[in-house]
Coordinates of C-alpha atoms in Angstrom, one line a residue:
M139 CA -34.4 54.1 -24.2
G140 CA -31.5 56.2 -25.6
T141 CA -30.4 55.8 -29.4
F142 CA -27.3 53.9 -28.4
T143 CA -29.0 51.3 -26.6
K144 CA -31.6 50.8 -29.4
I145 CA -28.6 50.2 -31.6
C146 CA -26.8 47.7 -29.6
S147 CA -30.2 45.8 -28.9
A148 CA -30.7 46.0 -32.4
L149 CA -27.2 44.7 -33.3
L150 CA -27.5 42.1 -30.7
V151 CA -30.9 40.6 -32.1
L152 CA -28.9 40.7 -35.6
V153 CA -26.1 38.7 -34.2
V154 CA -28.3 36.1 -32.4
L155 CA -30.4 35.7 -35.6
A156 CA -27.2 35.4 -37.7
A157 CA -25.9 32.8 -35.2
G158 CA -29.2 31.0 -35.2
G159 CA -29.3 30.9 -39.1
A160 CA -25.6 29.8 -39.3
W161 CA -26.5 26.8 -36.7
F162 CA -29.4 26.1 -38.7
A163 CA -27.5 26.1 -41.9
F164 CA -24.7 23.8 -40.2
E165 CA -27.3 21.5 -38.6
T166 CA -29.0 20.9 -42.1
Y167 CA -25.6 20.3 -43.8
T168 CA -24.8 17.8 -41.3
R169 CA -27.9 15.8 -42.0
S170 CA -28.2 16.4 -45.9
P171 CA -26.6 14.1 -48.7
M172 CA -23.5 15.7 -50.1
Q173 CA -24.5 15.3 -53.6
K174 CA -27.8 14.7 -55.4
E175 CA -26.0 12.2 -58.1
L176 CA -25.1 8.9 -56.4
H177 CA -21.5 7.3 -56.9
E178 CA -18.9 5.5 -54.8
I179 CA -15.5 7.0 -54.4
P180 CA -12.5 5.0 -53.0
L181 CA -10.4 6.5 -50.2
V182 CA -7.5 5.3 -49.0
V183 CA -6.4 6.8 -45.4
P184 CA -2.5 6.2 -44.6
E185 CA -1.3 5.4 -41.2
G186 CA -0.5 8.8 -39.6
A187 CA -2.9 11.0 -41.8
S188 CA -4.5 13.9 -40.4
F189 CA -8.1 14.9 -40.8
S190 CA -7.1 18.0 -42.3
Q191 CA -5.0 16.1 -45.0
V192 CA -7.7 13.7 -45.7
I193 CA -10.6 16.1 -45.8
D194 CA -8.7 17.8 -48.7
D195 CA -8.4 14.6 -50.4
M196 CA -11.8 13.9 -50.0
A197 CA -12.7 17.5 -51.3
R198 CA -10.4 17.2 -54.6
Q199 CA -12.2 13.8 -55.2
G200 CA -15.7 15.3 -54.6
A201 CA -16.5 13.0 -51.6
V202 CA -17.3 15.9 -49.3
T203 CA -18.7 19.3 -50.0
Y204 CA -17.9 22.5 -48.1
P205 CA -14.8 21.1 -46.5
Y206 CA -14.7 23.9 -44.0
A207 CA -17.9 23.1 -42.8
F208 CA -17.0 19.4 -42.4
R209 CA -13.8 20.5 -40.4
L210 CA -16.0 22.2 -38.1
L211 CA -18.2 19.0 -37.5
V212 CA -14.9 17.0 -36.7
R213 CA -14.0 19.5 -34.1
I214 CA -17.8 19.8 -32.6
R215 CA -18.0 16.2 -32.3
K216 CA -14.4 15.9 -30.6
Q217 CA -12.9 13.4 -33.3
Q218 CA -10.0 15.3 -34.5
H219 CA -7.8 12.2 -32.9
N220 CA -10.1 9.3 -34.1
L221 CA -9.1 9.1 -37.8
K222 CA -8.6 5.4 -38.5
A223 CA -6.3 4.1 -41.1
G224 CA -7.7 2.0 -43.9
E225 CA -9.5 1.6 -47.2
Y226 CA -12.9 3.1 -47.8
L227 CA -15.4 3.2 -50.3
L228 CA -17.5 6.3 -49.8
N229 CA -20.8 7.3 -51.1
T230 CA -21.8 10.9 -52.1
G231 CA -25.4 10.1 -51.0
W232 CA -24.0 9.8 -47.5
T233 CA -24.6 12.8 -45.0
P234 CA -21.5 14.4 -43.5
E235 CA -22.5 12.7 -40.1
R236 CA -22.5 9.3 -41.8
L237 CA -19.2 10.0 -43.6
L238 CA -17.5 11.0 -40.2
Q239 CA -18.9 8.0 -38.5
E240 CA -17.3 5.9 -41.3
L241 CA -13.8 7.4 -40.8
V242 CA -13.9 7.3 -37.0
T243 CA -15.1 3.8 -36.6
G244 CA -12.6 2.3 -39.3
K245 CA -15.0 -0.3 -40.4
G246 CA -13.9 0.7 -44.2
V247 CA -14.1 -1.8 -47.1
L248 CA -14.5 -5.6 -45.8
Y249 CA -13.3 -8.6 -48.0
T250 CA -14.1 -12.1 -47.5
L251 CA -11.5 -14.6 -45.9
S252 CA -12.8 -18.5 -46.1
F253 CA -11.5 -21.8 -46.1
Q254 CA -13.1 -25.2 -45.8
E255 CA -13.1 -27.5 -42.6
G256 CA -10.1 -30.3 -42.7
L257 CA -7.2 -28.4 -43.9
P258 CA -3.9 -28.6 -42.1
W259 CA -2.3 -25.3 -41.1
W260 CA -0.2 -25.1 -43.8
L261 CA -2.8 -25.2 -46.2
V262 CA -4.5 -22.4 -44.1
A263 CA -1.5 -20.6 -44.4
Q264 CA -1.7 -20.7 -48.1
K265 CA -5.2 -19.8 -48.3
I266 CA -4.7 -16.9 -46.1
E267 CA -1.6 -15.6 -48.4
Q268 CA -3.7 -16.2 -51.6
Q269 CA -6.5 -14.1 -50.4
G270 CA -4.1 -11.3 -49.5
F271 CA -4.6 -11.2 -45.7
A272 CA -0.9 -12.2 -44.5
K273 CA 2.2 -14.1 -45.6
A274 CA 2.1 -17.8 -45.2
E275 CA 5.7 -17.6 -43.7
D276 CA 4.5 -15.0 -41.1
F277 CA 1.6 -16.9 -40.3
S278 CA 3.5 -20.0 -39.7
S279 CA 5.6 -18.0 -37.4
V280 CA 2.7 -16.9 -35.3
I281 CA 1.2 -20.0 -34.7
H282 CA 4.1 -21.6 -33.6
D283 CA 5.0 -18.9 -31.3
P284 CA 4.7 -20.4 -27.6
E285 CA 3.5 -16.6 -26.4
F286 CA 0.6 -16.6 -29.1
L287 CA -0.2 -20.4 -27.8
R288 CA -0.2 -19.1 -24.1
K289 CA -2.1 -16.3 -24.8
H290 CA -5.0 -18.2 -26.5
N291 CA -5.0 -21.2 -24.1
I292 CA -3.7 -23.8 -27.0
P293 CA -2.5 -26.7 -25.1
F294 CA -0.2 -28.0 -28.4
S295 CA 3.1 -26.8 -29.8
D296 CA 1.1 -25.2 -32.7
A297 CA -2.3 -23.7 -33.0
E298 CA -3.4 -26.8 -35.5
G299 CA -6.9 -27.7 -34.5
F300 CA -7.8 -24.2 -33.4
L301 CA -7.9 -22.5 -36.9
F302 CA -11.5 -22.1 -37.1
P303 CA -12.8 -22.9 -40.7
E304 CA -15.5 -20.1 -41.3
T305 CA -16.2 -17.1 -43.8
Y306 CA -14.9 -13.9 -42.1
K307 CA -15.4 -10.2 -43.3
L308 CA -12.4 -8.0 -42.3
N309 CA -10.1 -5.1 -43.8
K310 CA -7.0 -6.0 -45.8
P311 CA -3.8 -4.7 -44.2
R312 CA -1.8 -2.2 -46.1
V313 CA 1.4 -3.9 -45.1
L314 CA 1.8 -7.8 -44.9
N315 CA 3.9 -8.3 -41.9
K316 CA 4.1 -10.5 -38.6
A317 CA 1.5 -8.0 -37.0
S318 CA -1.0 -8.6 -39.8
A319 CA -0.5 -12.5 -39.6
E320 CA -1.2 -12.4 -35.8
K321 CA -4.4 -10.3 -36.3
V322 CA -5.6 -12.9 -38.8
A323 CA -4.4 -15.9 -36.4
S324 CA -6.0 -14.4 -33.5
M325 CA -9.3 -13.8 -35.4
L326 CA -9.5 -17.6 -36.2
V327 CA -8.5 -18.7 -32.7
H328 CA -11.2 -16.3 -31.1
M329 CA -13.6 -17.7 -33.5
F330 CA -12.9 -21.2 -32.3
W331 CA -13.3 -20.5 -28.6
Q332 CA -16.7 -18.6 -29.2
K333 CA -18.1 -21.4 -31.3
T334 CA -17.4 -24.1 -29.2
A335 CA -18.3 -22.2 -25.7
M336 CA -21.9 -23.7 -26.4
L337 CA -20.5 -27.3 -25.9
W338 CA -19.5 -26.6 -22.4
G339 CA -20.8 -23.4 -21.0
E340 CA -19.2 -22.0 -18.2
A341 CA -17.5 -25.3 -17.3
K342 CA -14.6 -24.7 -19.6
P343 CA -12.8 -27.9 -19.8
G344 CA -9.2 -28.5 -19.0
P345 CA -6.2 -28.7 -21.3
E346 CA -6.2 -32.4 -21.4
H347 CA -9.5 -32.7 -22.1
I348 CA -9.4 -30.2 -24.9
K349 CA -6.5 -32.1 -26.4
K350 CA -8.1 -35.3 -26.6
L351 CA -11.3 -33.9 -28.0
I352 CA -9.8 -31.6 -30.7
I353 CA -7.4 -34.7 -32.2
L354 CA -10.5 -36.7 -32.0
A355 CA -12.6 -34.1 -33.7
S356 CA -9.9 -33.8 -36.4
L357 CA -9.9 -37.4 -37.1
V358 CA -13.6 -37.3 -37.5
E359 CA -13.5 -34.4 -39.7
K360 CA -11.0 -36.1 -42.2
E361 CA -12.7 -39.6 -42.0
T362 CA -16.2 -38.4 -43.1
G363 CA -18.3 -35.8 -44.8
I364 CA -21.5 -37.3 -44.2
P365 CA -23.3 -35.7 -41.2
E366 CA -25.1 -38.5 -39.9
E367 CA -21.9 -40.7 -39.7
R368 CA -19.7 -38.2 -37.6
D369 CA -20.8 -39.3 -34.1
V370 CA -20.8 -42.9 -35.0
V371 CA -17.1 -42.5 -36.5
A372 CA -16.4 -40.9 -33.2
G373 CA -17.7 -43.8 -31.4
V374 CA -15.5 -46.2 -33.2
Y375 CA -12.3 -44.1 -32.0
A376 CA -13.9 -44.1 -28.6
N377 CA -14.3 -47.7 -28.7
R378 CA -10.6 -48.6 -29.9
L379 CA -9.1 -46.2 -27.2
E380 CA -11.0 -48.0 -24.5
K381 CA -9.8 -51.3 -25.8
G382 CA -6.3 -50.1 -26.0
M383 CA -6.3 -50.8 -30.0
R384 CA -4.6 -48.9 -32.6
M385 CA -6.6 -46.0 -34.4
Q386 CA -5.3 -47.2 -37.9
A387 CA -6.5 -44.3 -39.3
D388 CA -4.9 -43.5 -42.9
P389 CA -5.0 -39.6 -42.4
T390 CA -2.8 -39.4 -39.6
I391 CA -0.1 -40.9 -41.7
I392 CA -0.9 -38.6 -44.5
Y393 CA -0.7 -35.8 -42.0
G394 CA 2.6 -36.9 -40.5
L395 CA 4.1 -36.8 -44.4
G396 CA 2.9 -33.2 -44.4
K397 CA 4.0 -31.3 -47.5
Y398 CA 5.7 -34.4 -48.9
F399 CA 2.6 -36.5 -49.2
D400 CA 2.0 -37.3 -53.1
G401 CA -1.3 -38.8 -52.9
N402 CA -0.4 -42.7 -52.2
I403 CA 0.2 -44.2 -49.1
R404 CA 2.7 -47.1 -49.2
R405 CA 3.4 -50.0 -47.6
S406 CA 6.8 -48.4 -46.1
D407 CA 4.6 -45.5 -44.9
I408 CA 2.1 -47.9 -42.9
R409 CA 5.4 -49.5 -41.4
N410 CA 7.2 -46.3 -40.7
K411 CA 7.6 -46.1 -36.7
E412 CA 9.5 -42.7 -37.2
N413 CA 6.1 -41.0 -38.2
M414 CA 4.9 -40.2 -34.8
Y415 CA 1.3 -39.4 -36.5
N416 CA 1.3 -43.4 -38.0
T417 CA -1.5 -44.5 -35.9
Y418 CA -0.8 -48.1 -37.4
Q419 CA 2.2 -48.2 -35.3
H420 CA 1.6 -46.2 -32.4
R421 CA -1.2 -46.9 -30.2
G422 CA -3.8 -44.1 -28.9
L423 CA -4.3 -40.8 -30.4
P424 CA -1.8 -38.9 -32.7
P425 CA 0.2 -36.5 -30.7
G426 CA -1.8 -33.6 -32.0
P427 CA -4.7 -32.6 -34.1
I428 CA -4.3 -33.2 -38.1
C429 CA -6.5 -30.6 -39.3
S430 CA -8.7 -27.7 -38.1
P431 CA -12.1 -29.3 -37.5
G432 CA -15.6 -27.8 -38.0
L433 CA -17.9 -27.4 -35.3
E434 CA -20.1 -30.4 -36.3
A435 CA -17.2 -32.8 -36.0
I436 CA -16.1 -31.1 -32.5
K437 CA -19.7 -31.8 -31.4
A438 CA -19.5 -35.6 -32.4
A439 CA -16.2 -35.8 -30.8
N440 CA -17.6 -34.3 -27.6
T441 CA -20.5 -36.7 -27.6
P442 CA -19.7 -40.1 -29.7
A443 CA -22.3 -42.5 -30.4
K444 CA -22.7 -45.4 -28.2
H445 CA -22.3 -48.5 -29.9
D446 CA -20.2 -51.7 -30.5
Y447 CA -18.6 -50.7 -34.0
L448 CA -14.6 -51.2 -34.0
Y449 CA -14.2 -50.8 -37.5
F450 CA -15.4 -49.1 -40.9
V451 CA -14.5 -49.0 -44.5
S452 CA -15.6 -46.6 -47.3
R453 CA -18.1 -47.8 -49.6
G454 CA -16.7 -45.7 -52.4
D455 CA -19.5 -43.0 -52.3
G456 CA -18.4 -41.0 -49.3
S457 CA -20.2 -43.3 -46.9
H458 CA -18.7 -46.1 -44.6
K459 CA -19.8 -49.6 -43.7
F460 CA -19.5 -50.1 -40.0
S461 CA -18.4 -53.4 -38.5
K462 CA -18.2 -55.0 -34.9
T463 CA -15.6 -58.0 -35.6
L464 CA -12.7 -58.0 -37.7
K465 CA -14.2 -60.9 -39.7
E466 CA -17.0 -58.6 -40.7
H467 CA -14.6 -56.0 -41.5
N468 CA -12.7 -58.1 -43.6
K469 CA -15.7 -59.1 -45.6
A470 CA -16.8 -55.7 -46.1
V471 CA -13.3 -54.5 -47.3
R472 CA -13.4 -57.3 -49.7
K473 CA -16.5 -56.4 -51.0
F474 CA -16.3 -52.8 -51.7
Q475 CA -12.4 -53.3 -53.0
L476 CA -13.9 -55.5 -55.6
R477 CA -16.5 -53.2 -56.2
R478 CA -14.1 -50.3 -56.6
N479 CA -11.8 -52.4 -58.8
K480 CA -14.7 -53.2 -61.1

């Protein structure tokens, strides 16, 4: 073997060893914590930002070490165009692989959005605005949009009844506009269909059945917070419907009065026939749900208890006295009204 050949062979070995060493060092870098001292660093990735810009920003804040190696990692993993805008809370104890995964999945910082069962849509909108996820005005526009309702199979003129009460975890939008409102509204409606799927399985009911079910569930939600009473209350309204009686439900009057309700139901409110939600004047169920009910109220409306009760009155402690006849009911009313007066 000639001298030149020996030199070339030696150089090739050195190149291979150097390349192997460099690759080993790179792989070690990608799987090692970036710093020994652990602390969190907030990072905002604006819309349209490039990985190069974000890596420079992270390097300045100490969120990433050896930025040139991190750029190489991005290219090797073919993630150059997968950076997600959002708000992140990075940890210096993460490996570069973990950091890259965070930036391309876009999970970011998750905030809590929550509201309780039984709220009408305008109070849900208010809660959403107060918690910083959308403007109430935009949310109202979205849930009344015929295209939105068609897309989500909602058989009413708005999404009342389908804004499922739950505790959600999600990113906060950087800009509050109609798009951010639609994102939140869609999430609530998707949760409704996801939670109620268990009630009917693959045989999803038609629009008319859904209408009756959600209206009835909204009445149950507003009338009682006692778990054992829900299916009984649903049974009372089912019995009244079967007999052609009026529902005579105070919460329906209140819903019809809307934002103008001042806490008192007056005789004039009870006699008002122009309020289409006044079930003292109009027979049958009201024209739409009067709140977004929780799953337990929907279950009760789906399988009302079988009994002969036609009336109920509050005992004043949250529970109710149920009666089969008007005579029994009037007696119960006098008893519990007298107790409340005392």
